[in-house]
Every structure is written in structure tokens, then in C-alpha cells.
mmCIF file of C-alpha atoms in Angstrom:
data_model
loop_
_atom_site.group_PDB
_atom_site.id
_atom_site.type_symbol
_atom_site.label_atom_id
_atom_site.label_comp_id
_atom_site.label_asym_id
_atom_site.label_seq_id
_atom_site.Cartn_x
_atom_site.Cartn_y
_atom_site.Cartn_z
ATOM 1 C CA UNK A 1 159.116 91.085 66.789
ATOM 2 C CA UNK A 2 157.905 90.200 63.244
ATOM 3 C CA UNK A 3 155.801 92.331 60.970
ATOM 4 C CA UNK A 4 152.708 90.678 62.327
ATOM 5 C CA UNK A 5 153.268 92.733 65.500
ATOM 6 C CA UNK A 6 153.444 95.969 63.622
ATOM 7 C CA UNK A 7 150.218 95.297 61.871
ATOM 8 C CA UNK A 8 148.635 94.446 65.312
ATOM 9 C CA UNK A 9 149.614 97.858 66.466
ATOM 10 C CA UNK A 10 147.668 99.468 63.663
ATOM 11 C CA UNK A 11 144.522 97.618 64.480
ATOM 12 C CA UNK A 12 142.453 99.490 66.957
ATOM 13 C CA UNK A 13 142.005 97.228 69.891
ATOM 14 C CA UNK A 14 139.463 99.512 71.649
ATOM 15 C CA UNK A 15 137.830 102.709 70.551
ATOM 16 C CA UNK A 16 139.655 105.025 72.998
ATOM 17 C CA UNK A 17 143.071 104.013 74.373
ATOM 18 C CA UNK A 18 143.413 103.814 78.026
ATOM 19 C CA UNK A 19 146.798 104.789 79.784
ATOM 20 C CA UNK A 20 147.455 100.998 80.207
ATOM 21 C CA UNK A 21 147.090 100.242 76.585
ATOM 22 C CA UNK A 22 149.293 103.063 75.620
ATOM 23 C CA UNK A 23 151.938 101.874 78.133
ATOM 24 C CA UNK A 24 152.066 98.466 76.593
ATOM 25 C CA UNK A 25 151.953 99.731 73.035
ATOM 26 C CA UNK A 26 154.971 101.899 74.034
ATOM 27 C CA UNK A 27 156.710 98.850 75.493
ATOM 28 C CA UNK A 28 156.052 96.808 72.490
ATOM 29 C CA UNK A 29 157.170 99.550 70.032
ATOM 30 C CA UNK A 30 160.382 100.121 72.085
ATOM 31 C CA UNK A 31 161.365 96.462 71.946
ATOM 32 C CA UNK A 32 160.519 96.436 68.204
ATOM 33 C CA UNK A 33 162.908 99.379 67.671
ATOM 34 C CA UNK A 34 165.731 97.993 70.123
ATOM 35 C CA UNK A 35 165.608 94.375 69.211
ATOM 36 C CA UNK A 36 163.829 93.944 65.804
ATOM 37 C CA UNK A 37 165.594 90.545 65.591
ATOM 38 C CA UNK A 38 163.431 89.095 68.415
ATOM 39 C CA UNK A 39 159.742 88.135 68.200
ATOM 40 C CA UNK A 40 158.424 89.615 71.443
ATOM 41 C CA UNK A 41 154.707 89.796 70.219
ATOM 42 C CA UNK A 42 153.731 87.008 72.552
ATOM 43 C CA UNK A 43 155.754 88.335 75.482
ATOM 44 C CA UNK A 44 153.969 91.666 75.146
ATOM 45 C CA UNK A 45 150.623 90.027 75.077
ATOM 46 C CA UNK A 46 151.514 88.268 78.209
ATOM 47 C CA UNK A 47 152.474 91.559 79.789
ATOM 48 C CA UNK A 48 148.952 92.865 78.879
ATOM 49 C CA UNK A 49 147.482 89.631 80.348
ATOM 50 C CA UNK A 50 149.249 90.115 83.475
ATOM 51 C CA UNK A 51 147.937 93.716 83.874
ATOM 52 C CA UNK A 52 144.447 92.345 83.101
ATOM 53 C CA UNK A 53 144.834 89.934 86.087
ATOM 54 C CA UNK A 54 146.103 92.713 88.144
ATOM 55 C CA UNK A 55 143.021 94.846 87.612
ATOM 56 C CA UNK A 56 140.809 91.781 88.277
ATOM 57 C CA UNK A 57 142.511 91.236 91.516
ATOM 58 C CA UNK A 58 141.873 94.825 92.549
ATOM 59 C CA UNK A 59 138.308 94.395 91.723
ATOM 60 C CA UNK A 60 138.042 91.167 93.777
ATOM 61 C CA UNK A 61 139.847 93.008 96.688
ATOM 62 C CA UNK A 62 137.036 95.550 96.508
ATOM 63 C CA UNK A 63 134.353 92.960 96.501
ATOM 64 C CA UNK A 64 135.979 91.119 99.334
ATOM 65 C CA UNK A 65 136.224 94.290 101.391
ATOM 66 C CA UNK A 66 132.502 95.121 100.822
ATOM 67 C CA UNK A 67 131.535 91.684 102.242
ATOM 68 C CA UNK A 68 133.932 92.176 105.194
ATOM 69 C CA UNK A 69 136.801 89.765 104.181
ATOM 70 C CA UNK A 70 140.102 89.659 102.760
ATOM 71 C CA UNK A 71 140.501 88.479 99.104
ATOM 72 C CA UNK A 72 141.991 85.079 100.138
ATOM 73 C CA UNK A 73 139.168 84.505 102.633
ATOM 74 C CA UNK A 74 136.661 85.211 99.925
ATOM 75 C CA UNK A 75 138.299 82.561 97.808
ATOM 76 C CA UNK A 76 137.886 79.995 100.502
ATOM 77 C CA UNK A 77 134.266 80.823 100.832
ATOM 78 C CA UNK A 78 133.781 80.595 97.166
ATOM 79 C CA UNK A 79 135.643 77.240 96.963
ATOM 80 C CA UNK A 80 133.400 75.889 99.552
ATOM 81 C CA UNK A 81 130.263 77.216 97.910
ATOM 82 C CA UNK A 82 130.987 75.709 94.504
ATOM 83 C CA UNK A 83 131.744 72.348 96.026
ATOM 84 C CA UNK A 84 127.977 71.897 96.507
ATOM 85 C CA UNK A 85 125.946 70.781 99.603
ATOM 86 C CA UNK A 86 126.874 70.382 102.222
ATOM 87 C CA UNK A 87 129.479 73.000 101.253
ATOM 88 C CA UNK A 88 132.523 71.346 102.965
ATOM 89 C CA UNK A 89 135.970 70.412 101.942
ATOM 90 C CA UNK A 90 139.116 69.000 103.574
ATOM 91 C CA UNK A 91 141.686 71.737 104.232
ATOM 92 C CA UNK A 92 144.111 69.754 101.952
ATOM 93 C CA UNK A 93 141.511 70.061 99.073
ATOM 94 C CA UNK A 94 141.132 73.799 99.767
ATOM 95 C CA UNK A 95 144.930 74.755 99.723
ATOM 96 C CA UNK A 96 145.443 72.555 96.560
ATOM 97 C CA UNK A 97 142.430 74.157 94.824
ATOM 98 C CA UNK A 98 143.483 77.675 95.767
ATOM 99 C CA UNK A 99 147.292 77.110 95.120
ATOM 100 C CA UNK A 100 148.319 78.286 98.624
ATOM 101 C CA UNK A 101 150.379 76.676 101.319
ATOM 102 C CA UNK A 102 148.793 74.633 104.083
ATOM 103 C CA UNK A 103 150.037 77.261 106.533
ATOM 104 C CA UNK A 104 148.267 80.014 104.566
ATOM 105 C CA UNK A 105 144.892 77.999 104.425
ATOM 106 C CA UNK A 106 145.085 77.302 108.275
ATOM 107 C CA UNK A 107 145.286 81.119 108.909
ATOM 108 C CA UNK A 108 142.465 81.853 106.439
ATOM 109 C CA UNK A 109 140.252 79.097 107.965
ATOM 110 C CA UNK A 110 140.939 80.338 111.434
ATOM 111 C CA UNK A 111 140.011 83.883 110.614
ATOM 112 C CA UNK A 112 136.797 82.731 108.877
ATOM 113 C CA UNK A 113 135.872 80.462 111.838
ATOM 114 C CA UNK A 114 136.415 83.348 114.267
ATOM 115 C CA UNK A 115 134.138 85.488 112.028
ATOM 116 C CA UNK A 116 131.423 82.874 111.992
ATOM 117 C CA UNK A 117 131.701 82.032 108.274
ATOM 118 C CA UNK A 118 132.990 78.415 108.592
ATOM 119 C CA UNK A 119 133.042 75.626 111.077
ATOM 120 C CA UNK A 120 135.564 72.925 111.531
ATOM 121 C CA UNK A 121 133.710 69.278 111.508
ATOM 122 C CA UNK A 122 134.930 65.827 111.815
ATOM 123 C CA UNK A 123 134.814 63.946 108.475
ATOM 124 C CA UNK A 124 132.211 61.072 108.715
ATOM 125 C CA UNK A 125 134.522 58.695 106.873
ATOM 126 C CA UNK A 126 137.512 59.385 109.105
ATOM 127 C CA UNK A 127 137.099 60.725 112.604
ATOM 128 C CA UNK A 128 140.753 61.836 112.713
ATOM 129 C CA UNK A 129 140.434 64.212 109.852
ATOM 130 C CA UNK A 130 138.533 67.490 109.720
ATOM 131 C CA UNK A 131 136.403 69.298 107.211
ATOM 132 C CA UNK A 132 135.846 72.921 106.718
ATOM 133 C CA UNK A 133 132.021 73.640 106.297
ATOM 134 C CA UNK A 134 130.202 76.794 105.484
ATOM 135 C CA UNK A 135 127.941 78.140 108.032
ATOM 136 C CA UNK A 136 124.577 80.013 106.994
ATOM 137 C CA UNK A 137 126.504 83.240 107.373
ATOM 138 C CA UNK A 138 129.338 81.835 105.081
ATOM 139 C CA UNK A 139 126.987 80.594 102.486
ATOM 140 C CA UNK A 140 125.054 83.973 102.419
ATOM 141 C CA UNK A 141 128.353 85.877 102.135
ATOM 142 C CA UNK A 142 129.603 83.498 99.396
ATOM 143 C CA UNK A 143 126.473 83.999 97.389
ATOM 144 C CA UNK A 144 126.641 87.797 97.871
ATOM 145 C CA UNK A 145 130.381 87.691 96.760
ATOM 146 C CA UNK A 146 129.966 85.585 93.686
ATOM 147 C CA UNK A 147 126.853 87.440 92.622
ATOM 148 C CA UNK A 148 129.114 90.737 92.838
ATOM 149 C CA UNK A 149 131.902 89.064 90.957
ATOM 150 C CA UNK A 150 129.386 88.047 88.127
ATOM 151 C CA UNK A 151 128.091 91.719 88.079
ATOM 152 C CA UNK A 152 131.520 93.293 87.915
ATOM 153 C CA UNK A 153 132.894 91.006 85.245
ATOM 154 C CA UNK A 154 129.745 91.456 83.109
ATOM 155 C CA UNK A 155 130.302 95.258 83.393
ATOM 156 C CA UNK A 156 134.024 94.871 82.420
ATOM 157 C CA UNK A 157 133.123 92.594 79.451
ATOM 158 C CA UNK A 158 130.510 95.125 78.249
ATOM 159 C CA UNK A 159 132.754 98.090 78.763
ATOM 160 C CA UNK A 160 135.489 96.282 76.817
ATOM 161 C CA UNK A 161 133.264 95.532 73.884
ATOM 162 C CA UNK A 162 134.374 91.866 73.715
ATOM 163 C CA UNK A 163 131.831 89.502 72.039
ATOM 164 C CA UNK A 164 130.933 86.120 73.248
ATOM 165 C CA UNK A 165 132.800 84.586 70.361
ATOM 166 C CA UNK A 166 135.891 86.631 71.260
ATOM 167 C CA UNK A 167 135.764 85.523 74.947
ATOM 168 C CA UNK A 168 135.347 81.868 73.623
ATOM 169 C CA UNK A 169 138.447 82.252 71.584
ATOM 170 C CA UNK A 170 140.335 83.966 74.395
ATOM 171 C CA UNK A 171 139.339 81.061 76.642
ATOM 172 C CA UNK A 172 140.553 78.544 74.173
ATOM 173 C CA UNK A 173 143.841 80.407 73.745
ATOM 174 C CA UNK A 174 144.503 80.631 77.648
ATOM 175 C CA UNK A 175 143.726 76.980 77.897
ATOM 176 C CA UNK A 176 146.430 76.304 75.515
ATOM 177 C CA UNK A 177 148.974 78.603 77.489
ATOM 178 C CA UNK A 178 147.991 76.928 80.729
ATOM 179 C CA UNK A 179 148.773 73.528 79.272
ATOM 180 C CA UNK A 180 152.476 74.496 78.932
ATOM 181 C CA UNK A 181 154.252 74.089 82.284
ATOM 182 C CA UNK A 182 158.020 74.109 81.407
ATOM 183 C CA UNK A 183 159.845 75.032 78.386
ATOM 184 C CA UNK A 184 163.585 74.352 77.754
ATOM 185 C CA UNK A 185 165.302 77.096 75.640
ATOM 186 C CA UNK A 186 166.566 75.480 72.489
ATOM 187 C CA UNK A 187 170.297 75.359 72.199
ATOM 188 C CA UNK A 188 171.647 77.004 69.047
ATOM 189 C CA UNK A 189 175.052 76.412 67.614
ATOM 190 C CA UNK A 190 177.488 79.259 68.262
ATOM 191 C CA UNK A 191 175.703 80.342 71.453
ATOM 192 C CA UNK A 192 177.441 80.427 74.962
ATOM 193 C CA UNK A 193 176.365 77.728 77.102
ATOM 194 C CA UNK A 194 175.285 78.501 80.711
ATOM 195 C CA UNK A 195 178.131 78.187 83.222
ATOM 196 C CA UNK A 196 177.943 75.030 85.270
#
């Protein structure tokens, strides 16, 4: 890491360090000591981001459980809800939007249908294809779920001390990271090439 990562450690990220922040500070300091020739500041930031996502997923699991669903099932209801009236999508659109396989989506939809949260209906433009549509129960559950997500995220944001400006900056930074799909490691002279 470069000197910028050392100064970053000196800046108080939050008022009282949590066990997670201490862990990642320790990881960052260890790499700085062991490989000062490498700039691993961004890698350590991505580790922290990964942990933030894990904590968010745990919160979503609790929300899903509170409304009687598994997390993946809640995601389906939320995808249908945000699609707008009549709250229906093709299974293909659902599994693409939620980044899961068609098989996983089939299982989720089947469980939701058994629970009375969704219906399978024929598409009006093509009688051979089906749509997945929220029922009144599914709509109410989706609304309850997204309201709880908003409440929990607001609590996390407030507890973190992040300002709206900081969140906007974080969002811009994450958009830049999401734009990068693949990266080829640069070849440097004198380095061993990968075996064919």
C-alpha cells in the first residue's frame, strides 16, 4: 500500500471502532507490513464492502423471516412490486433481474404460489408464455417487506453517521466499480508468464 493508506488509518472512520472495523484495519496493517511494495488499499476497501454486504444480507434474512419468507422469495415479491401495476413479470425477466438461474427462479415461484403470494397467468400477447403476478397477499407482503427494508436501512445510515452527501459520493463510486466487468493483469517485463 502507499502512504495514502497509512493516513487513511489515522482518520477516524467512526467514533467507536467496531470489531469488524478493527479486523479490517488489522488486515490492512498486516499487508502493509508484509508487502509494502503493493498498493492494497482498494482491495482492503473491497473487503470492507463485502462485509457491509454480508451484514445487509443478514438484515434482509431477518426481514424475510418476519414476513414468513426466505430471502430469495422476498426478492421475487419486491421485483414484482417495483414493476408497477399489474405487478407481473415473465419468469425470464425475474431470473435476469435477480441474477439467478431459471431453475432457482422456478423453485422460488413454486413456493410463492403454494403460499398464495403469486399466481401464474397467461401472457395476453402470447398465450404460450406465462407471467408471474402478485396476489393481494403478495402485494401486502411486498409492501410490508420494502417498508421494513427502508426502516432498517435508515437506522443503519443514522447509526453510521453517514451524511446524504457521503452516501451520494459512495453511490457514485460504486457505480464506477460496477462498470468494470473484466480486467486483464498487465504484463510486466521480467515476470514469469502463466503456464499454457
